[in-house]
Amino acid sequence: MQIKTRATRPIEGQKPGTSGLRKTTEVFSRPDFLQNYVQAIFNTIEPAGRTYIVGGDGRYFNDIAIAKILRMAAANGVKKIIVGRGGLLSTPAASHLIRKYGTDGGFILSASHNPGGPKGDFGLKYNTETGGPAAEAITDAIHAETQTLTEYHIAQEDAPEITEEGTFTLGNMTIEVVDPVADYADLMETLIDFDAIRDLISRGFTLRFDAMHAVTGPYAVEILERRLGAKHGSVVNRRPSPDFGGGHPDPNPVWAKDLVDHMMVPDGPDFGAASDGDGDRNMIMGQGIYVTPSDSLAVIAANAHLAPGYADGIAGIARSMPTSAAADRVAEALGIAAHQTPTGWKFFGTLLDAGQVTICGEESAGTGSSHVREKDGLWAVLLWLNIIAARGQSVQQIMEDHWGRFGRTYYSRHDYEAVDSDIAGTIMDDLRAALETLPGKSFAGLTVTEARDFDYTDPVDGSTATSQGIILGFEGGARAVLRLSGTGTQGATIRLYLENHEKPTGNLRQDPQKALERVARAADQIADLEKRTGRSAPDVVT
Ligand code: G1P
Ligand code: ZN
């Protein structure tokens, strides 16, 4: 194998965020941008003689990037790469393959729920041998490398086609092309009661799964239709496309409106779900009802023991700080620990590795368990189906029972998108500066009881993360959280998270936005959001 060594220089903007490096496709395809970042990863992880998983969500540039990564891996002495056929692997499936085959880590190509295509976004994330995203110490080291490296190494010859399963070579490196679905589907069979779901479906239970033209299509067809017997066509938008059919593969009521429309009619399917670009997020619906991700986490935690993989109970629950406290109420009832972590799945890793928690979730439609080290969209869907089959109840009945037992935590997230970065920064700085002055003051008729920045110390490894979001507590238990997104690619996104708990004896049937109106107004008055962002309302309400 001929190796080319090419000169490169530091390239701006290669600081990885909460989910690896995410940029517009245009930036990612600039000369040497990808190569610079991949070489920086290789310089950090010492890849000679090692084995890695590679795969992505199939978005535009996936194939080109994988071919370059294969050539660079060979030139950097990697022993073996296991890659999904056609370059496809959902993020949870990639995490599973790293763990199942005991590889040294993996490269996941995705910008998650962000649109794809030449005008969309692209991303690359390095996961370690645990199957989870690399810790900050590693991503910081990678970033430092991007700023100092002077050359990268790439095999002269082309990478082999990866459209068929089989074993290939590139120089001294072995490339094994595997079925992206089979191992993952087998894992699901060990955790979930497939017989019970098959039986439910054979008795006429109907479902609609919207793959949003993204990576979960082939997974959902194999599992829901072939293995569980759902009617052909239950999985819609099932063919992964490089630009996600021109859509925005983010499973929430705004971007998955088509699913919502199908579920909100009286003769709609019994169960509806969707997943995002790379298959780690989920949206859960029943006929006539949308389940918020925070509620979904709580229901999954309260009922996980009904699935074979969790029959002995769960060790603990972790949620990101902005996620609602609904799951904490379940943890309390089960007598297990409830952890609050900063936003981003990587913070769950140490707790999962230490066996301190079994179920984790984020308000941003991510739920998962100790079976992999990423959130897992289809897993959440299957666990819900398992719970429905075991309880013999509809989604609506399950939610009403849950709220009747734990109360209902009304919840919503308001996003102000593509805000000028300086303005967004000043809003947060000013808020931080005013924190001490807020307790005792009243806004929109609500008195502030607590105002603080969220600082976190990992209970397992003692690492710390500071300034992770501003928490505003109000009398009566309502809460608002403000933080800046770490995954946006245009300007800054300000996220305002709102919640208000209603006791089991209270009004459990309010419209969530109505139930949260006062706390929303209070937060807006405190941060002066609408005026300073120049918006009369948030851009996205979920
Ligand atoms: C968003 C979500 C966060 C999630 C991340 C990656 O990050 O809010 O929960 O972990 O995407 O999927 P943010 O843009 O808020 O930084
Ligand atoms: Zn995702």
XYZ file of C-alpha atoms and ligand atoms in Angstrom:
559
model
C 0.000 0.000 0.000
C 1.288 3.433 -0.922
C 0.770 6.023 1.778
C 0.483 9.667 0.909
C 1.455 12.117 3.614
C -0.063 15.486 2.997
C 0.693 18.778 4.638
C -2.162 20.374 6.531
C -2.534 23.262 8.916
C -4.826 24.106 11.820
C -8.398 24.561 10.653
C -10.787 26.838 12.488
C -13.956 25.563 14.085
C -12.996 22.014 14.941
C -14.007 22.093 18.568
C -16.295 19.143 19.238
C -19.476 19.824 21.213
C -21.768 17.563 23.232
C -22.164 15.191 20.279
C -18.829 15.172 18.514
C -18.036 17.598 15.738
C -21.089 18.936 13.941
C -20.898 21.434 11.090
C -22.633 22.304 7.868
C -21.912 19.850 5.056
C -20.321 22.740 3.210
C -17.752 23.235 5.993
C -17.163 19.499 6.400
C -16.415 19.079 2.705
C -13.890 21.923 2.513
C -10.431 20.747 1.514
C -8.742 18.863 4.360
C -11.396 19.693 6.987
C -12.484 16.082 7.526
C -8.937 14.780 7.079
C -7.568 17.239 9.618
C -10.138 16.131 12.194
C -9.735 12.413 11.537
C -5.948 12.649 11.760
C -6.318 14.576 15.019
C -8.418 11.700 16.374
C -5.833 9.152 15.219
C -2.988 11.151 16.760
C -4.903 11.117 20.054
C -6.015 7.477 20.204
C -2.902 5.671 18.867
C -4.749 3.419 16.424
C -1.936 1.129 15.236
C -2.959 -2.528 15.494
C -6.455 -1.679 16.718
C -10.005 -2.432 15.526
C -12.817 0.085 15.096
C -16.467 0.196 14.069
C -17.446 2.688 11.334
C -20.930 3.651 10.173
C -23.325 6.519 9.788
C -26.888 7.572 9.176
C -26.569 7.592 5.385
C -26.806 11.337 4.954
C -25.153 13.174 2.055
C -21.314 12.908 2.317
C -21.588 9.688 4.448
C -20.086 7.541 1.674
C -17.333 10.002 0.759
C -16.362 10.498 4.401
C -16.294 6.751 5.101
C -14.070 6.080 2.081
C -11.628 8.733 3.366
C -11.734 7.367 6.924
C -10.999 3.844 5.629
C -8.008 5.086 3.615
C -6.708 7.126 6.547
C -7.229 4.233 8.987
C -5.175 1.945 6.741
C -2.429 4.566 6.473
C -2.390 5.017 10.254
C -1.839 1.295 10.904
C -5.343 0.262 11.967
C -5.671 -3.536 11.929
C -9.356 -3.894 11.170
C -12.479 -1.868 10.490
C -15.977 -3.313 10.839
C -18.384 -1.212 8.776
C -22.139 -1.448 8.193
C -23.210 -2.455 4.676
C -23.665 0.656 2.557
C -21.963 2.646 5.324
C -25.116 2.483 7.436
C -25.255 2.025 11.196
C -27.653 3.639 13.593
C -25.869 5.264 16.533
C -27.185 2.703 19.078
C -26.311 -0.164 16.709
C -22.764 1.218 16.374
C -22.511 1.398 20.159
C -23.709 -2.206 20.395
C -21.200 -3.439 17.790
C -18.316 -1.765 19.659
C -19.378 -3.628 22.799
C -20.341 -6.939 21.196
C -17.112 -7.316 19.222
C -14.942 -5.755 21.932
C -13.444 -3.244 19.500
C -11.247 -0.336 20.549
C -13.905 2.223 19.641
C -15.803 3.532 16.659
C -16.467 6.401 14.293
C -20.097 7.458 13.936
C -21.033 9.769 11.080
C -24.156 11.776 11.721
C -25.562 15.181 12.563
C -28.382 13.388 14.361
C -31.719 15.143 13.829
C -30.281 18.053 11.815
C -31.279 18.125 8.124
C -28.859 16.552 5.642
C -27.808 17.272 2.072
C -25.340 19.704 0.483
C -27.085 22.542 2.329
C -27.664 20.541 5.515
C -25.382 19.385 8.280
C -22.817 16.671 8.812
C -21.079 15.297 11.879
C -18.445 12.912 13.140
C -18.158 11.449 16.602
C -15.524 9.205 18.111
C -16.793 6.663 20.650
C -14.470 4.726 22.939
C -14.320 1.006 23.711
C -17.171 1.365 26.218
C -19.437 2.098 23.246
C -20.110 5.632 24.472
C -18.998 9.067 23.294
C -15.468 10.023 24.275
C -15.129 11.974 27.513
C -14.246 15.657 27.443
C -10.568 14.979 28.232
C -10.307 13.026 24.970
C -12.312 15.462 22.828
C -10.219 18.329 24.240
C -7.042 16.461 23.313
C -8.429 15.867 19.809
C -9.222 19.545 19.476
C -5.713 20.489 20.614
C -4.319 18.167 17.915
C -6.413 19.860 15.203
C -4.643 23.079 16.117
C -1.093 21.747 15.936
C -0.935 18.958 13.383
C 1.014 19.569 10.232
C 0.255 16.480 8.143
C -2.135 13.619 7.631
C -1.730 10.137 6.215
C -3.954 8.514 3.636
C -3.692 5.383 1.517
C -3.036 6.095 -2.125
C -5.465 3.467 -3.401
C -9.235 3.638 -3.315
C -11.233 2.081 -0.507
C -13.206 -1.029 -1.541
C -16.922 -0.820 -2.284
C -18.893 -1.546 0.878
C -22.242 -2.258 -0.743
C -22.053 -6.041 -0.110
C -21.240 -7.989 3.037
C -17.813 -9.626 3.011
C -14.188 -9.266 3.996
C -11.883 -6.985 2.047
C -8.405 -5.560 2.481
C -6.867 -2.157 2.049
C -3.109 -2.485 2.418
C -2.572 -4.404 5.657
C -5.976 -3.460 7.031
C -8.958 -5.816 7.008
C -12.377 -4.365 6.268
C -15.367 -6.439 7.310
C -18.681 -5.288 5.864
C -21.531 -6.476 8.109
C -25.324 -6.444 8.052
C -26.131 -3.222 9.953
C -29.356 -4.620 11.450
C -28.948 -8.272 12.495
C -26.832 -7.942 15.661
C -28.959 -5.062 16.918
C -32.231 -6.894 16.276
C -30.859 -9.946 18.111
C -29.955 -7.774 21.093
C -33.509 -6.424 21.216
C -34.850 -10.008 21.344
C -32.863 -10.603 24.540
C -34.307 -7.532 26.291
C -37.902 -7.301 25.095
C -40.758 -9.812 25.182
C -41.147 -10.328 21.421
C -43.726 -13.107 21.951
C -46.028 -10.814 23.908
C -45.794 -8.081 21.249
C -46.324 -10.587 18.424
C -49.410 -11.822 20.213
C -50.704 -8.266 20.733
C -50.249 -7.476 17.050
C -51.842 -10.735 15.922
C -54.933 -9.734 17.929
C -55.348 -6.620 15.780
C -53.202 -3.985 17.542
C -52.057 -1.477 14.902
C -48.994 0.731 14.766
C -47.301 3.336 12.609
C -43.565 3.916 12.781
C -42.197 6.917 10.910
C -38.528 6.414 10.027
C -38.409 9.939 8.582
C -36.366 8.705 5.565
C -33.493 8.127 7.972
C -31.417 5.248 9.282
C -34.058 3.408 11.358
C -36.058 2.353 8.274
C -34.224 -0.951 7.731
C -34.121 -1.644 11.479
C -37.838 -1.013 11.954
C -38.827 -3.061 8.885
C -36.797 -6.035 10.151
C -37.944 -5.822 13.766
C -41.502 -4.470 13.632
C -42.692 -5.988 10.367
C -40.584 -9.140 9.866
C -39.914 -10.300 13.420
C -43.016 -8.945 15.191
C -45.542 -9.304 12.391
C -46.771 -5.721 12.025
C -48.602 -5.270 8.746
C -46.451 -4.375 5.717
C -46.464 -0.596 5.467
C -46.619 -0.033 9.233
C -43.128 1.435 8.823
C -43.434 4.574 6.705
C -40.719 6.717 5.102
C -38.661 3.581 5.444
C -35.978 4.140 2.827
C -32.931 6.095 4.118
C -32.222 8.988 1.784
C -29.166 11.317 1.703
C -31.291 14.381 2.438
C -33.996 12.603 4.474
C -36.518 13.207 1.724
C -35.880 16.944 2.087
C -37.204 16.756 5.662
C -35.970 17.483 9.147
C -35.546 14.100 10.843
C -36.322 15.248 14.363
C -39.058 13.201 16.041
C -41.134 15.821 17.785
C -44.646 17.179 17.177
C -43.271 19.951 14.965
C -41.123 17.945 12.558
C -43.061 14.681 12.778
C -46.372 16.457 12.256
C -47.436 13.905 9.675
C -47.329 11.196 12.350
C -49.219 13.433 14.779
C -51.926 13.985 12.147
C -52.291 10.228 11.653
C -52.506 9.593 15.409
C -54.911 12.350 16.381
C -57.868 10.998 14.390
C -60.354 8.649 16.092
C -59.692 5.672 13.822
C -55.906 6.147 13.821
C -53.431 3.414 14.780
C -53.173 2.265 18.412
C -49.539 3.222 18.645
C -47.301 5.659 16.781
C -43.593 6.361 16.983
C -40.785 8.029 15.102
C -37.010 8.201 15.295
C -34.397 10.674 14.156
C -31.611 10.793 11.559
C -29.269 8.401 13.367
C -31.832 6.399 15.324
C -31.078 7.426 18.870
C -34.124 9.622 19.516
C -37.750 8.562 19.790
C -41.233 9.989 19.845
C -44.058 8.001 21.426
C -47.758 8.439 20.701
C -50.970 6.579 21.318
C -54.266 7.109 19.574
C -55.129 10.719 20.385
C -52.183 11.294 22.733
C -48.585 12.511 22.547
C -46.291 11.348 25.355
C -43.640 13.894 26.318
C -40.107 12.470 26.469
C -39.893 13.322 30.173
C -43.106 11.384 30.838
C -41.952 8.552 28.602
C -38.793 8.197 30.682
C -40.874 8.034 33.856
C -43.285 5.428 32.437
C -40.422 3.309 31.086
C -38.678 3.415 34.461
C -41.867 2.545 36.355
C -42.669 -0.404 34.059
C -39.288 -1.699 32.887
C -39.629 -4.792 35.102
C -42.353 -6.007 32.695
C -39.644 -6.630 30.060
C -37.374 -9.697 30.358
C -34.163 -7.632 30.203
C -35.185 -5.717 33.332
C -37.194 -8.376 35.186
C -34.961 -8.052 38.271
C -35.682 -4.335 38.541
C -33.559 -1.313 37.761
C -30.586 -0.016 39.740
C -31.230 3.706 39.361
C -32.481 6.391 36.996
C -30.534 9.291 35.505
C -31.939 12.269 33.649
C -30.363 15.396 32.264
C -30.998 18.419 34.464
C -33.450 20.161 32.074
C -35.539 16.956 31.838
C -38.622 17.073 34.069
C -38.635 15.607 37.551
C -41.308 13.029 36.599
C -38.683 10.252 36.647
C -37.458 11.319 40.106
C -40.931 10.612 41.479
C -40.733 7.082 40.096
C -37.262 6.591 41.573
C -38.544 7.689 44.950
C -41.433 5.206 44.793
C -39.082 2.401 43.743
C -36.571 3.337 46.435
C -33.726 3.751 43.954
C -31.329 6.613 43.199
C -32.279 9.482 40.883
C -29.368 11.344 39.269
C -29.364 14.699 37.494
C -26.584 15.178 34.953
C -25.650 17.948 32.509
C -27.183 17.805 29.026
C -25.536 15.273 26.719
C -25.549 11.481 26.751
C -21.873 11.182 27.611
C -22.602 12.139 31.223
C -24.607 8.935 31.709
C -21.674 6.744 30.724
C -19.843 6.594 34.042
C -23.063 5.900 35.963
C -24.014 3.099 33.545
C -20.502 1.603 33.590
C -20.525 1.630 37.404
C -23.911 -0.115 37.475
C -25.448 2.772 39.420
C -28.228 3.394 36.914
C -30.095 1.223 34.418
C -32.422 3.708 32.696
C -31.458 7.180 31.428
C -33.230 9.881 29.512
C -33.299 13.415 28.237
C -36.172 15.742 27.477
C -34.883 15.967 23.910
C -36.458 12.612 23.022
C -33.592 10.433 24.114
C -34.168 7.380 26.275
C -31.899 4.426 26.821
C -30.566 1.824 29.177
C -27.439 -0.053 30.145
C -27.708 -2.234 27.002
C -25.638 0.296 24.988
C -23.890 3.592 25.757
C -26.067 5.783 23.549
C -29.722 6.656 23.674
C -31.766 4.235 21.598
C -34.910 5.165 19.681
C -36.157 1.744 18.602
C -35.403 0.245 21.998
C -37.742 2.807 23.589
C -40.420 1.978 21.015
C -40.079 -1.749 21.708
C -40.130 -1.285 25.471
C -43.328 0.744 25.131
C -44.896 -2.017 23.034
C -43.784 -4.543 25.676
C -45.391 -2.426 28.418
C -48.631 -2.049 26.422
C -48.766 -5.816 25.806
C -48.009 -6.693 29.433
C -50.439 -4.206 30.949
C -53.166 -4.793 28.397
C -53.828 -1.039 28.327
C -53.794 1.688 25.697
C -51.179 4.458 25.788
C -53.866 6.835 27.065
C -54.807 4.471 29.912
C -51.165 3.931 30.839
C -50.606 7.702 31.061
C -53.744 8.270 33.107
C -52.754 5.519 35.544
C -49.271 6.989 35.774
C -50.477 10.527 36.485
C -53.069 9.179 38.916
C -50.260 7.585 40.879
C -47.383 10.089 40.613
C -49.141 13.295 39.593
C -48.520 14.990 36.253
C -45.451 17.059 35.491
C -46.515 19.484 32.773
C -43.522 20.186 30.594
C -42.500 22.117 27.503
C -39.362 23.417 25.794
C -39.272 26.760 24.009
C -36.421 27.314 21.549
C -35.180 30.626 20.201
C -33.134 29.598 17.179
C -30.356 31.220 15.142
C -30.030 34.072 17.622
C -27.012 36.337 17.135
C -24.289 34.642 19.209
C -23.260 37.853 20.964
C -26.832 38.669 21.962
C -27.394 35.141 23.241
C -24.136 35.280 25.195
C -25.077 38.599 26.779
C -28.530 37.331 27.766
C -26.923 34.449 29.637
C -24.145 36.589 31.145
C -26.616 39.162 32.432
C -28.804 36.454 33.877
C -25.848 34.858 35.615
C -24.827 38.216 37.041
C -28.336 38.770 38.436
C -28.859 35.330 40.008
C -28.222 36.412 43.601
C -30.707 39.257 43.364
C -33.651 37.121 42.181
C -34.833 35.013 45.156
C -37.788 36.642 46.887
C -38.730 38.745 43.865
C -41.976 38.151 42.017
C -42.468 37.827 38.253
C -45.844 37.246 36.560
C -47.152 36.676 40.079
C -44.657 33.895 40.868
C -42.027 34.355 43.569
C -38.531 33.076 42.815
C -37.364 30.612 45.453
C -34.139 29.502 43.828
C -31.832 30.924 41.144
C -28.551 29.151 40.399
C -26.216 27.837 37.790
C -25.990 24.051 37.458
C -22.558 22.715 38.350
C -21.985 18.982 38.271
C -19.541 16.612 39.904
C -19.597 13.104 38.479
C -20.262 10.777 41.440
C -18.153 8.019 39.859
C -14.983 9.681 38.588
C -15.172 13.054 40.318
C -14.877 15.024 37.067
C -16.697 18.339 37.034
C -18.719 20.382 34.563
C -19.683 23.929 35.479
C -22.231 26.492 34.244
C -24.445 23.876 32.585
C -27.648 25.911 32.677
C -29.533 28.353 34.839
C -32.216 26.963 37.119
C -35.036 29.238 38.269
C -37.300 27.705 40.936
C -40.640 29.272 41.823
C -43.022 28.990 44.726
C -45.331 26.004 44.325
C -42.593 23.996 42.585
C -42.671 25.397 39.034
C -39.263 25.548 37.362
C -37.641 27.234 34.381
C -34.206 26.354 33.000
C -32.230 28.351 30.468
C -29.184 27.200 28.536
C -27.501 27.625 25.202
C -27.565 24.714 22.774
C -24.261 22.997 22.101
C -25.353 21.379 18.839
C -26.618 24.219 16.646
C -24.677 25.168 13.543
C -26.182 28.638 12.869
C -25.695 31.374 15.472
C -26.917 30.403 18.940
C -30.026 28.598 20.122
C -31.459 29.570 23.495
C -33.467 26.820 25.137
C -36.043 27.599 27.800
C -37.371 24.539 29.617
C -40.549 24.833 31.654
C -42.228 22.515 34.106
C -44.946 22.523 36.717
C -46.066 19.570 38.803
C -49.726 18.815 39.482
C -50.620 16.459 42.321
C -52.547 13.212 41.582
C -55.643 14.915 42.996
C -55.162 18.052 40.859
C -56.271 18.921 37.340
C -54.502 16.323 35.203
C -56.174 17.234 31.919
C -54.960 20.746 31.183
C -53.411 21.877 27.953
C -49.656 21.859 28.755
C -48.980 25.344 27.331
C -51.836 26.713 29.478
C -50.553 24.916 32.562
C -47.130 26.496 31.948
C -48.213 29.933 30.846
C -47.371 31.699 34.078
C -43.916 30.202 34.524
C -43.186 30.974 30.852
C -44.109 34.618 31.401
C -42.037 34.788 34.575
C -38.965 33.387 32.811
C -39.413 35.783 29.914
C -39.610 38.741 32.291
C -36.483 37.637 34.117
C -34.365 37.049 31.012
C -36.085 39.594 28.771
C -35.955 36.965 26.054
C -38.526 38.145 23.571
C -37.347 41.723 23.511
C -33.647 40.938 23.346
C -33.979 38.218 20.697
C -36.396 40.384 18.751
C -38.965 37.569 18.593
C -42.568 37.795 19.645
C -42.627 34.075 20.420
C -40.240 31.119 20.510
C -39.355 29.611 17.125
C -40.096 26.049 18.183
C -42.315 24.858 21.010
C -42.182 21.166 21.867
C -29.366 18.575 22.138
C -30.271 18.103 23.249
C -29.506 17.216 24.186
C -28.878 16.065 23.407
C -28.053 16.607 22.254
C -27.551 15.486 21.360
O -28.293 19.310 22.667
O -30.826 19.181 23.956
O -30.381 16.723 25.170
O -28.052 15.300 24.234
O -28.857 17.470 21.454
O -28.601 14.764 20.775
P -28.287 20.915 22.749
O -28.510 21.409 21.352
O -29.417 21.289 23.632
O -26.939 21.239 23.318
Zn -29.751 11.511 17.043
